[in-house]
Amino acid sequence: MKYINKVCQLSRSHKRLISLFIDSLFICIAFYFSFWVRLGEFIGFMDVENTYALIGTLVLTLFIFVRLGLYRAILRYLTFHALFVILVGALCSAVILSFCSFYLQAGIPRTVPIIYFAFLSLLCGGSRLIVRTLVAQGNKKGQECILIYGAGSAGRQLAQSLKSSEEYRTAAFIDTDTTLIGTIIQGLTVRDLTEIDALIAKHNIKKIFLAVPSASRSRRKEIINSLVHFRVEVLSVPSMEDIVSGKANIDQLEDVAIEDLLGRDPVSPQQVLLEANIKNKVVMVTGAGGSIGSELCRQIIQEQPTTIILFERSEFALYKIDKELAEINTKLSVKVKIVPLLGCAQNVKRLTTVMTTFKVNTVYHAAAYKHVPLVEFNAAEGICNNVFGTYHTAKAAIASHVESFVLISTDKAVRPTNVMGTTKRLAELGLQALAAEEALKPQGTRFCMVRFGNVLGSSGSVIPLFKKQIQSGGPLTITHPDITRFFMTIPEAAQLVIQAGAMGKGGDVFVLDMGEPVKITDLAENLIKLSGLEIKSEENPLGDIEIQFTGLRPGEKLYEELLIGESVSQTAHGRIMTANESFLPLKEYEEILAKLDGVCSNFEHDLIRDILLSTPTGFNPTDGIGDLVWNEKIDALKIKI
């Protein structure tokens, strides 16, 4: 093996000279042994005519091998094409030998060229295969053994890609298809799921590559559940959509997507609803740089509005989404006018000027403070942004004759236990009150709100936090062992928001079907196990990562709800429902706003709390006043006293 390694380290020209020498030797051996096989003895091959025939065959065969590109092939990457070249070259050599023997009148039996062809093919082809195998075996030392789940097209492509990998070596395929179990594909045996334990022990498997990109999310969840108890890291090939579109290659492995853990299959959007409020219209998105706002912008630009207005208070967030949309614009070859505007949703004059100037048709209001503890610590600012910001934006839309206004709401607005949820419910009540007034006009603005739970990957999502904690070695922090949440991917949420907005008639409260609630502890445990690690606990003190429970944060609930009452109706879309909920007349609502405006301006948080409790939002706080400035003042007064 060490001699082969030395040869591999030689220059390309030296390797070619060695190959030419060895092939010359093989041609001579094939020639002599074909005589021996035909005659049973080495008689006659030393004749002058036979020697001339051999020399002519040798020179012309080497020339043909060179012209066919045989010496440009790299042995460690030898393919069927190289073997085919050898067969063609050997056949040509046999024909040359026949012609040489005929014209030189050499005493070569007619069957010798046929035997010679077989010998030369075996010698030239077989030797190269042996060297390739030896080199491959040498390279496998130090490679990590892996299993590929899925012996289908994607699995086979992945296995082929990994053959040239210096990092991984495939031990076997894993599949549940009984017709494939025990078969050999690309030199790898297809094993049953029940054999994984034995394979892990035998080959010291640390990783399993999931190669089922076309499987539905529900099917992928079943597969992941069957693998999660093995102490291996599970990585996944990209989705078939990304592979086909060229966004990713089959061997670009990534962590198992969280949406696969949820097992929620997306529903194809209804194109008519997607286009209704967007195509050939002027669309404005407030909070355009946020998690939901930016995804709304990505979806909206694909439906080809004439103009999309990005309204955002964060300069950096606005810069990022503006740059991204410009790239999408170029890629899709569409001519959507992109207008990036800095502004605050509480500035009604700025909003009215923007909407009137650009003749906005549709507004998606995503601007809000959504982080529960932060709003709890900054209550007055949360009220100003979420309540007054929504109301001012809605008033600007009415003044500018906007056709449709869609509020992005939250499940935390249902029976809220925190200030953030209460402000979002107040924002909903404001739009419902305005919608009742607008319904009396011939062409009033249509208001609706879309309520849904957590989105995966948002700025406040727990998933990025868990992944970061796993990378740093833990612990994973969870507020409570029994806490549950609804989850949805950002793209699906944005699609459903757009479609729900198109169905709004005025004052509608749309509720998205979030599927089954997910226990956060289960989610954390699965993430740890899929990383190939063990949970550290009292039962398993030698585990890798511990889960710590820190206690519920201010205003946090154990579980969230999507409906206030039982009155809910199905819409034309399978994932969108509409709730019939009571609301306030506009006059009463504006009285609440007037009270809040005064106490928020003076940061009188005890009065703010009283007003919020008196509103018909169902506010039922679990903690005292959490505003940090207010509490600091109270503590200072206590010290003086």
XYZ file of C-alpha atoms in Angstrom:
641
model
C 0.000 0.000 0.000
C 2.855 2.386 0.816
C 4.245 1.911 -2.733
C 0.875 2.871 -4.193
C 0.830 5.961 -2.013
C 4.286 6.901 -3.271
C 3.099 6.522 -6.867
C 0.025 8.654 -6.086
C 2.341 11.434 -4.905
C 4.226 11.557 -8.222
C 3.567 14.239 -10.820
C 0.928 13.687 -13.493
C 3.519 13.208 -16.271
C 5.403 10.558 -14.282
C 2.163 8.691 -13.583
C 1.362 8.661 -17.309
C 4.788 7.275 -18.175
C 4.330 4.493 -15.609
C 0.873 3.720 -17.062
C 2.357 3.555 -20.593
C 5.077 1.171 -19.416
C 2.655 -1.109 -17.564
C 0.213 -1.164 -20.498
C 3.110 -2.069 -22.830
C 3.908 -4.954 -20.508
C 0.240 -6.017 -20.484
C 0.098 -5.980 -24.304
C 3.147 -8.278 -24.475
C 1.772 -10.598 -21.783
C -1.641 -10.762 -23.494
C 0.073 -11.547 -26.808
C 2.266 -14.341 -25.422
C -0.428 -15.908 -23.267
C -2.968 -15.893 -26.082
C -0.483 -18.087 -27.983
C -0.106 -20.375 -24.996
C -3.887 -20.714 -24.530
C -4.357 -21.447 -28.240
C -1.426 -23.853 -28.745
C -0.797 -25.128 -25.226
C 2.900 -24.240 -25.513
C 5.168 -21.247 -26.259
C 6.066 -22.249 -29.849
C 6.309 -19.853 -32.749
C 5.871 -16.551 -30.964
C 9.617 -15.769 -31.336
C 9.389 -15.780 -35.145
C 10.537 -12.525 -36.774
C 7.149 -11.920 -38.385
C 5.373 -12.432 -35.067
C 7.793 -10.066 -33.324
C 7.128 -7.384 -35.974
C 3.387 -7.949 -35.555
C 3.712 -7.526 -31.775
C 5.786 -4.312 -32.139
C 3.308 -2.828 -34.596
C 0.370 -3.779 -32.388
C 2.120 -2.367 -29.306
C 2.876 1.034 -30.866
C -0.533 1.473 -32.487
C -2.406 0.288 -29.359
C -0.592 2.787 -27.131
C -1.317 5.512 -29.682
C -5.027 4.583 -29.650
C -5.089 4.539 -25.840
C -3.592 8.030 -25.810
C -6.066 9.335 -28.391
C -8.987 7.819 -26.476
C -7.904 9.769 -23.370
C -7.226 6.733 -21.213
C -4.207 8.359 -19.557
C -6.141 11.479 -18.645
C -8.460 9.463 -16.396
C -7.726 9.671 -12.659
C -7.692 6.184 -11.184
C -9.310 7.060 -7.851
C -12.311 8.441 -9.782
C -12.409 5.626 -12.352
C -15.879 5.241 -13.894
C -17.604 2.976 -16.403
C -16.545 5.399 -19.142
C -12.842 4.580 -18.541
C -13.584 0.846 -18.647
C -15.514 1.347 -21.892
C -12.479 3.168 -23.337
C -10.288 0.197 -22.378
C -12.680 -2.235 -24.105
C -12.727 -0.094 -27.262
C -8.927 0.200 -27.202
C -8.496 -3.551 -26.652
C -10.879 -4.297 -29.525
C -8.965 -1.948 -31.820
C -5.711 -3.600 -30.684
C -7.083 -7.056 -31.542
C -8.107 -5.836 -35.003
C -4.646 -4.304 -35.487
C -3.064 -7.609 -34.475
C -5.190 -9.420 -37.086
C -4.149 -6.989 -39.845
C -0.482 -7.123 -38.850
C -0.479 -10.927 -38.883
C -2.187 -10.929 -42.286
C 0.044 -8.364 -44.039
C 3.278 -9.557 -42.411
C 2.278 -13.172 -43.070
C 2.960 -14.016 -39.440
C 2.137 -17.470 -38.150
C -0.597 -16.289 -35.810
C -3.702 -18.527 -35.508
C -7.000 -16.771 -36.279
C -8.365 -17.265 -32.755
C -5.338 -15.608 -31.073
C -6.623 -11.985 -31.588
C -9.896 -12.974 -29.918
C -8.108 -14.491 -26.920
C -5.702 -11.535 -26.949
C -8.660 -9.111 -26.719
C -9.989 -10.899 -23.620
C -6.585 -10.960 -21.918
C -5.805 -7.297 -22.693
C -9.231 -6.135 -21.448
C -8.831 -8.040 -18.202
C -5.267 -6.914 -17.608
C -5.737 -3.203 -18.393
C -9.210 -2.895 -16.865
C -8.738 -5.223 -13.916
C -5.447 -3.701 -12.828
C -6.966 -0.237 -12.792
C -9.950 -1.429 -10.766
C -7.618 -3.097 -8.248
C -5.541 0.085 -7.871
C -8.702 2.174 -7.547
C -10.003 -0.146 -4.809
C -6.699 -0.075 -2.926
C -6.546 3.724 -3.102
C -10.165 3.982 -1.943
C -9.516 1.603 0.957
C -6.490 3.659 1.950
C -8.543 6.859 1.883
C -11.239 5.309 4.063
C -8.917 5.242 7.036
C -10.007 8.045 9.332
C -13.328 8.527 7.521
C -16.479 8.665 9.605
C -18.986 5.867 9.002
C -22.556 6.984 8.302
C -25.913 5.456 7.365
C -28.208 6.780 4.651
C -31.934 6.563 5.409
C -33.701 6.138 2.090
C -32.514 3.924 -0.752
C -34.465 5.861 -3.354
C -33.153 8.217 -6.019
C -31.966 10.854 -3.531
C -30.257 8.236 -1.351
C -28.438 6.729 -4.327
C -27.297 10.162 -5.522
C -26.071 10.992 -2.037
C -24.198 7.683 -1.762
C -22.550 8.337 -5.115
C -21.522 11.839 -4.016
C -20.067 10.528 -0.768
C -17.846 8.033 -2.598
C -15.480 10.892 -3.376
C -15.799 12.373 0.115
C -12.711 12.412 2.319
C -14.841 12.881 5.426
C -17.599 10.246 5.269
C -17.929 6.580 4.339
C -21.343 4.997 3.854
C -21.860 1.744 5.761
C -25.336 0.851 4.485
C -28.734 2.091 3.361
C -31.705 2.042 5.745
C -35.191 1.696 4.279
C -38.648 0.437 5.228
C -39.485 -0.845 1.732
C -39.609 -4.635 2.217
C -38.834 -5.222 -1.476
C -35.440 -3.540 -1.044
C -34.357 -5.087 2.273
C -31.291 -7.280 1.731
C -30.602 -6.039 -1.791
C -27.309 -4.386 -2.734
C -27.326 -0.931 -4.332
C -24.042 0.642 -5.452
C -22.180 -1.906 -3.359
C -24.162 -1.061 -0.215
C -26.625 -3.394 1.478
C -30.128 -2.111 2.227
C -30.925 -2.784 5.881
C -34.138 -2.717 7.870
C -34.853 -0.149 10.579
C -34.506 -2.861 13.238
C -30.846 -3.368 12.296
C -29.741 0.191 13.100
C -28.628 -0.677 16.642
C -26.352 -3.435 15.370
C -24.945 -1.220 12.608
C -24.247 1.610 15.074
C -22.334 -0.783 17.320
C -20.451 -2.477 14.477
C -19.375 0.627 12.529
C -19.385 3.209 15.352
C -22.041 5.233 13.524
C -22.399 8.825 14.723
C -24.579 10.249 11.959
C -27.575 9.236 9.873
C -28.266 11.144 6.669
C -31.976 11.498 5.895
C -32.381 11.238 2.109
C -36.140 11.507 1.591
C -36.528 15.069 0.217
C -39.824 14.376 -1.543
C -41.556 12.871 1.523
C -44.365 14.857 3.128
C -43.715 16.534 6.475
C -46.012 14.122 8.260
C -44.028 11.195 6.808
C -40.733 12.875 7.709
C -41.976 13.318 11.263
C -42.714 9.570 11.453
C -39.193 8.813 10.229
C -37.579 11.238 12.679
C -39.609 9.777 15.547
C -38.260 6.335 14.629
C -34.664 7.630 14.703
C -34.745 10.049 17.617
C -34.009 7.433 20.310
C -30.721 6.375 18.664
C -27.670 8.243 19.909
C -26.764 9.617 16.496
C -26.922 12.995 14.826
C -29.587 13.150 12.120
C -28.866 15.381 9.129
C -31.105 15.904 6.141
C -30.593 16.515 2.432
C -32.287 19.677 1.133
C -35.890 19.619 -0.044
C -36.596 18.388 -3.566
C -37.846 21.872 -4.466
C -34.464 23.411 -3.569
C -32.575 20.647 -5.394
C -34.633 21.009 -8.593
C -34.461 24.820 -8.534
C -30.694 24.718 -8.109
C -30.689 26.400 -4.703
C -28.968 23.390 -3.140
C -27.100 20.217 -4.060
C -27.993 16.713 -2.938
C -24.892 16.524 -0.711
C -25.460 19.851 1.062
C -26.555 18.362 4.352
C -28.339 20.437 6.961
C -29.955 20.052 10.361
C -33.405 18.482 10.422
C -35.889 21.296 9.836
C -38.084 22.133 12.808
C -41.160 21.996 10.583
C -40.349 18.299 10.069
C -40.606 17.801 13.833
C -44.062 19.388 13.758
C -45.186 17.101 10.927
C -47.488 19.778 9.526
C -48.028 19.457 5.764
C -48.553 22.830 4.045
C -51.697 23.451 2.014
C -51.318 24.773 -1.517
C -52.355 28.447 -1.615
C -55.335 29.588 -3.648
C -53.871 31.812 -6.344
C -57.052 33.847 -6.721
C -56.890 34.861 -3.065
C -53.170 35.614 -3.247
C -53.664 38.011 -6.139
C -56.921 39.650 -5.063
C -55.468 42.481 -2.949
C -52.043 42.647 -4.577
C -51.783 42.136 -8.337
C -51.439 45.468 -10.183
C -52.076 47.369 -6.942
C -50.074 49.583 -4.593
C -49.338 47.631 -1.410
C -47.882 48.959 1.829
C -46.360 46.843 4.599
C -45.690 48.408 7.984
C -42.986 46.740 10.033
C -41.581 45.552 6.697
C -38.229 44.597 8.195
C -39.596 42.262 10.884
C -39.951 38.493 10.743
C -43.537 38.468 9.451
C -43.332 41.803 7.628
C -40.291 40.783 5.576
C -41.837 37.444 4.589
C -45.042 39.250 3.583
C -42.903 41.450 1.328
C -41.246 38.400 -0.269
C -44.627 36.826 -0.979
C -46.233 40.075 -2.147
C -43.562 40.934 -4.720
C -44.111 37.557 -6.413
C -47.761 38.482 -7.043
C -46.583 41.528 -9.023
C -48.061 44.649 -7.445
C -47.258 47.881 -9.263
C -45.607 49.279 -6.121
C -44.630 47.901 -2.739
C -44.020 50.403 0.052
C -41.738 49.244 2.846
C -42.551 51.205 6.003
C -40.112 50.516 8.834
C -38.655 52.370 11.821
C -35.398 50.384 11.954
C -32.903 51.694 9.408
C -30.890 48.458 9.241
C -33.966 46.227 8.922
C -35.282 48.473 6.131
C -31.931 48.350 4.324
C -31.864 44.527 4.471
C -35.368 43.937 3.117
C -34.997 46.637 0.445
C -31.782 45.018 -0.805
C -33.323 41.535 -0.754
C -36.442 42.608 -2.651
C -34.321 44.361 -5.277
C -32.521 41.049 -5.890
C -35.853 39.183 -6.106
C -37.110 41.833 -8.527
C -34.134 41.206 -10.805
C -34.297 37.418 -10.479
C -38.023 37.244 -11.313
C -37.633 39.841 -14.086
C -40.562 41.828 -12.734
C -40.807 45.611 -12.607
C -42.258 46.181 -9.170
C -41.479 49.638 -7.820
C -39.922 49.302 -4.357
C -40.245 52.290 -2.026
C -38.252 52.018 1.251
C -39.561 54.525 3.805
C -38.406 55.178 7.337
C -41.241 56.034 9.680
C -43.125 55.292 12.873
C -46.630 53.857 12.962
C -47.551 56.421 15.636
C -46.992 59.354 13.250
C -50.416 59.721 11.637
C -49.357 62.657 9.438
C -46.428 60.735 7.988
C -48.661 57.720 7.364
C -51.426 59.771 5.734
C -48.962 61.604 3.499
C -47.354 58.347 2.365
C -50.671 56.579 1.661
C -52.157 59.550 -0.155
C -49.057 60.302 -2.214
C -48.615 56.765 -3.462
C -52.379 56.031 -3.663
C -52.093 52.885 -1.554
C -54.720 50.178 -2.185
C -53.799 47.591 0.463
C -52.088 47.859 3.850
C -50.629 44.956 5.833
C -49.991 46.228 9.342
C -47.257 44.068 10.867
C -45.566 46.799 12.916
C -45.805 45.880 16.606
C -43.843 45.001 19.700
C -44.391 41.254 20.136
C -41.944 40.065 22.804
C -44.022 39.412 25.941
C -41.429 40.110 28.679
C -40.030 43.198 26.924
C -43.458 44.758 26.526
C -44.144 43.885 30.161
C -40.976 45.786 31.135
C -41.863 48.728 28.834
C -45.642 48.849 29.110
C -46.263 52.459 28.039
C -44.163 52.066 24.891
C -45.934 48.799 24.092
C -49.334 50.499 24.344
C -48.224 53.468 22.228
C -46.840 51.267 19.464
C -49.369 48.431 19.435
C -52.593 50.299 20.268
C -52.092 53.878 19.115
C -49.811 52.816 16.246
C -52.496 50.490 14.873
C -55.270 53.055 15.361
C -53.295 55.872 13.692
C -52.362 53.649 10.776
C -56.009 52.652 10.367
C -57.162 56.304 10.498
C -54.544 57.210 7.888
C -55.852 54.384 5.690
C -59.401 55.735 5.959
C -58.271 59.288 5.165
C -56.313 58.011 2.146
C -59.210 55.852 0.853
C -57.256 52.602 1.190
C -59.357 49.664 -0.019
C -58.183 46.935 2.366
C -56.399 46.963 5.739
C -55.100 43.726 7.314
C -53.833 43.603 10.900
C -51.343 40.912 11.915
C -52.584 39.822 15.346
C -51.602 37.054 17.769
C -53.044 34.211 19.818
C -51.844 36.094 22.902
C -54.729 38.529 22.351
C -57.129 35.810 23.531
C -57.805 36.088 27.281
C -54.470 37.884 27.746
C -52.409 37.592 30.908
C -49.829 40.154 29.778
C -49.658 43.704 28.472
C -48.574 42.646 24.969
C -51.603 40.394 24.453
C -53.893 43.073 25.882
C -52.535 45.718 23.508
C -53.103 43.436 20.520
C -56.675 42.741 21.632
C -57.218 46.496 22.023
C -55.842 46.954 18.499
C -58.362 44.374 17.244
C -61.203 46.167 19.046
C -60.153 49.427 17.409
C -60.272 47.960 13.924
C -63.630 46.317 14.623
C -65.030 49.666 15.763
C -63.681 51.450 12.690
C -64.935 48.655 10.428
C -68.488 49.147 11.738
C -68.280 52.829 10.781
C -66.717 52.134 7.388
C -69.413 49.576 6.574
C -71.919 52.472 6.435
C -69.967 54.140 3.611
C -70.414 53.203 -0.070
C -66.713 52.461 -0.517
C -65.252 52.397 2.959
C -61.992 50.748 3.936
C -62.339 47.028 4.656
C -60.674 46.112 7.931
C -59.828 42.605 9.043
C -57.366 40.971 11.413
C -55.566 37.641 11.238
C -54.766 35.862 14.490
C -52.159 33.097 14.762
C -49.524 31.675 17.126
C -45.733 31.490 17.106
C -43.807 31.341 13.867
C -40.661 29.257 13.493
C -37.459 31.228 13.094
C -38.832 34.623 14.079
C -36.666 37.047 16.046
C -38.329 35.983 19.300
C -38.647 32.279 18.541
C -37.325 29.729 21.027
C -35.838 27.493 18.281
C -32.777 29.645 17.410
C -32.118 30.002 21.153
C -32.199 26.216 21.656
C -29.809 25.627 18.738
C -27.387 28.219 20.069
C -27.521 26.661 23.547
C -26.865 23.183 22.087
C -23.835 24.472 20.163
C -22.423 26.023 23.333
C -22.931 22.796 25.302
C -26.121 23.741 27.141
C -28.047 23.939 29.297
C -31.327 24.439 27.451
C -33.556 26.828 29.374
C -37.336 26.349 29.428
C -39.692 28.363 31.569
C -41.960 25.467 32.636
C -42.089 21.669 32.044
C -45.700 21.796 30.813
C -45.594 24.909 28.625
C -47.077 24.429 25.147
C -47.234 26.622 22.055
C -48.726 26.645 18.572
C -46.142 26.804 15.780
C -46.241 27.633 12.092
C -43.575 28.384 9.495
C -43.165 32.036 8.534
C -43.835 31.446 4.786
C -47.065 29.546 5.510
C -48.218 32.205 7.979
C -47.564 34.984 5.439
C -49.393 33.111 2.673
C -52.409 32.535 4.898
C -52.423 36.182 6.033
C -52.573 37.354 2.417
C -55.343 34.889 1.559
C -57.363 35.711 4.689
C -57.075 39.420 3.939
C -58.590 38.837 0.522
C -61.663 37.230 2.124
C -62.305 40.114 4.538
C -65.657 41.862 4.288
C -65.180 44.269 7.174
C -64.380 43.695 10.834
C -63.537 40.016 10.315
C -61.372 38.217 12.846
C -59.634 35.413 10.968
C -58.012 32.580 12.902
C -55.396 30.369 11.270
C -55.468 26.634 11.847
C -52.223 26.099 13.753
C -52.581 22.343 14.116
C -51.822 20.659 17.418
C -50.007 22.580 20.188
C -46.406 21.500 20.761
C -44.916 20.845 24.177
C -41.724 22.902 24.361
C -39.980 20.292 26.540
C -40.563 17.606 23.880
C -39.223 19.963 21.228
C -36.056 20.617 23.253
C -35.502 16.902 23.928
C -35.856 16.032 20.237
C -33.400 18.756 19.226
C -30.826 17.391 21.689
C -31.279 13.801 20.513
C -31.183 14.702 16.817
C -27.836 16.382 17.473
C -26.489 12.988 18.535
C -26.378 13.973 22.205
C -27.942 12.651 25.402
C -30.088 14.533 27.881
C -28.375 15.070 31.197
C -30.684 14.403 34.146
C -30.799 12.764 37.559
C -31.459 9.416 35.868
C -28.605 10.032 33.382
C -25.948 12.193 35.130
C -23.378 11.387 32.416
C -25.530 12.919 29.669
C -24.370 15.767 27.451
C -26.894 18.586 27.784
C -29.158 19.485 30.663
C -32.624 21.024 30.467
C -33.219 23.665 33.125
C -36.614 25.118 34.055
C -36.389 28.821 34.908
C -40.031 29.560 35.799
C -42.678 31.425 33.841
C -41.657 34.921 32.795
C -43.779 37.984 33.639
C -47.131 37.724 31.875
C -46.404 34.326 30.317
C -49.112 31.647 29.993
C -48.680 27.901 30.086
C -50.754 27.541 26.934
C -52.230 29.832 24.296
C -55.685 29.952 22.714
C -56.890 31.173 19.353
C -60.594 31.771 20.065
C -62.306 33.913 22.668
C -65.668 32.180 22.328
C -67.075 29.104 20.658
C -68.570 30.951 17.709
C -66.304 30.086 14.784
C -67.065 29.446 11.115
C -65.121 27.749 8.367
C -64.165 29.768 5.299
C -63.501 28.720 1.718
C -59.931 27.942 2.771
C -59.237 24.798 4.800
C -56.695 26.481 7.096
C -58.581 29.741 7.729
C -61.517 30.188 10.101
C -63.476 33.288 11.050
C -64.500 34.118 14.625
C -67.617 36.069 15.574
C -66.642 38.180 18.564
C -68.217 41.143 20.327
C -66.654 44.600 20.018
C -67.059 48.214 21.214
C -68.730 51.128 19.449
C -66.175 53.619 18.126
C -67.174 56.327 20.637
C -66.519 54.066 23.645
C -63.258 52.879 22.139
C -62.022 56.440 21.599
C -62.843 57.232 25.230
C -60.539 54.402 26.302
C -57.834 55.751 23.988
C -58.187 59.228 25.459
C -57.695 57.870 28.985
C -54.732 55.759 27.947
C -53.140 58.662 26.093
C -53.071 60.797 29.233
C -51.680 58.181 31.625
C -49.153 56.826 29.105
C -47.807 60.332 28.513
C -47.214 60.684 32.259
C -46.041 57.059 32.696
C -48.608 56.470 35.426
C -48.448 52.705 35.368
C -50.817 52.126 38.242
C -53.526 53.993 36.297
C -52.499 52.241 33.061
C -53.073 48.908 34.804
C -56.509 50.026 36.062
C -57.595 51.154 32.588
C -56.415 47.929 30.955
C -58.322 45.912 33.552
C -61.469 47.906 32.844
C -61.392 47.303 29.091
C -63.356 44.390 27.579
C -60.175 42.560 26.574
C -60.356 39.861 29.238
C -57.037 41.022 30.700
C -56.195 38.819 33.680
C -52.609 39.582 34.764
C -50.596 36.901 36.532
C -48.012 39.372 37.845
C -47.824 42.888 39.183
C -46.716 45.935 37.200
C -43.535 44.974 35.390
C -42.402 48.301 33.918
C -38.732 48.666 34.839
C -38.712 52.458 35.159
C -41.851 52.466 37.300
C -40.508 49.774 39.623
C -37.187 51.602 39.972
C -39.033 54.741 41.052
C -41.153 52.794 43.541
C -38.041 51.174 45.023
C -36.353 54.568 45.334
C -39.386 56.007 47.160
C -39.413 53.047 49.558
C -35.767 53.670 50.433
C -36.457 57.351 51.175
C -39.388 56.475 53.399
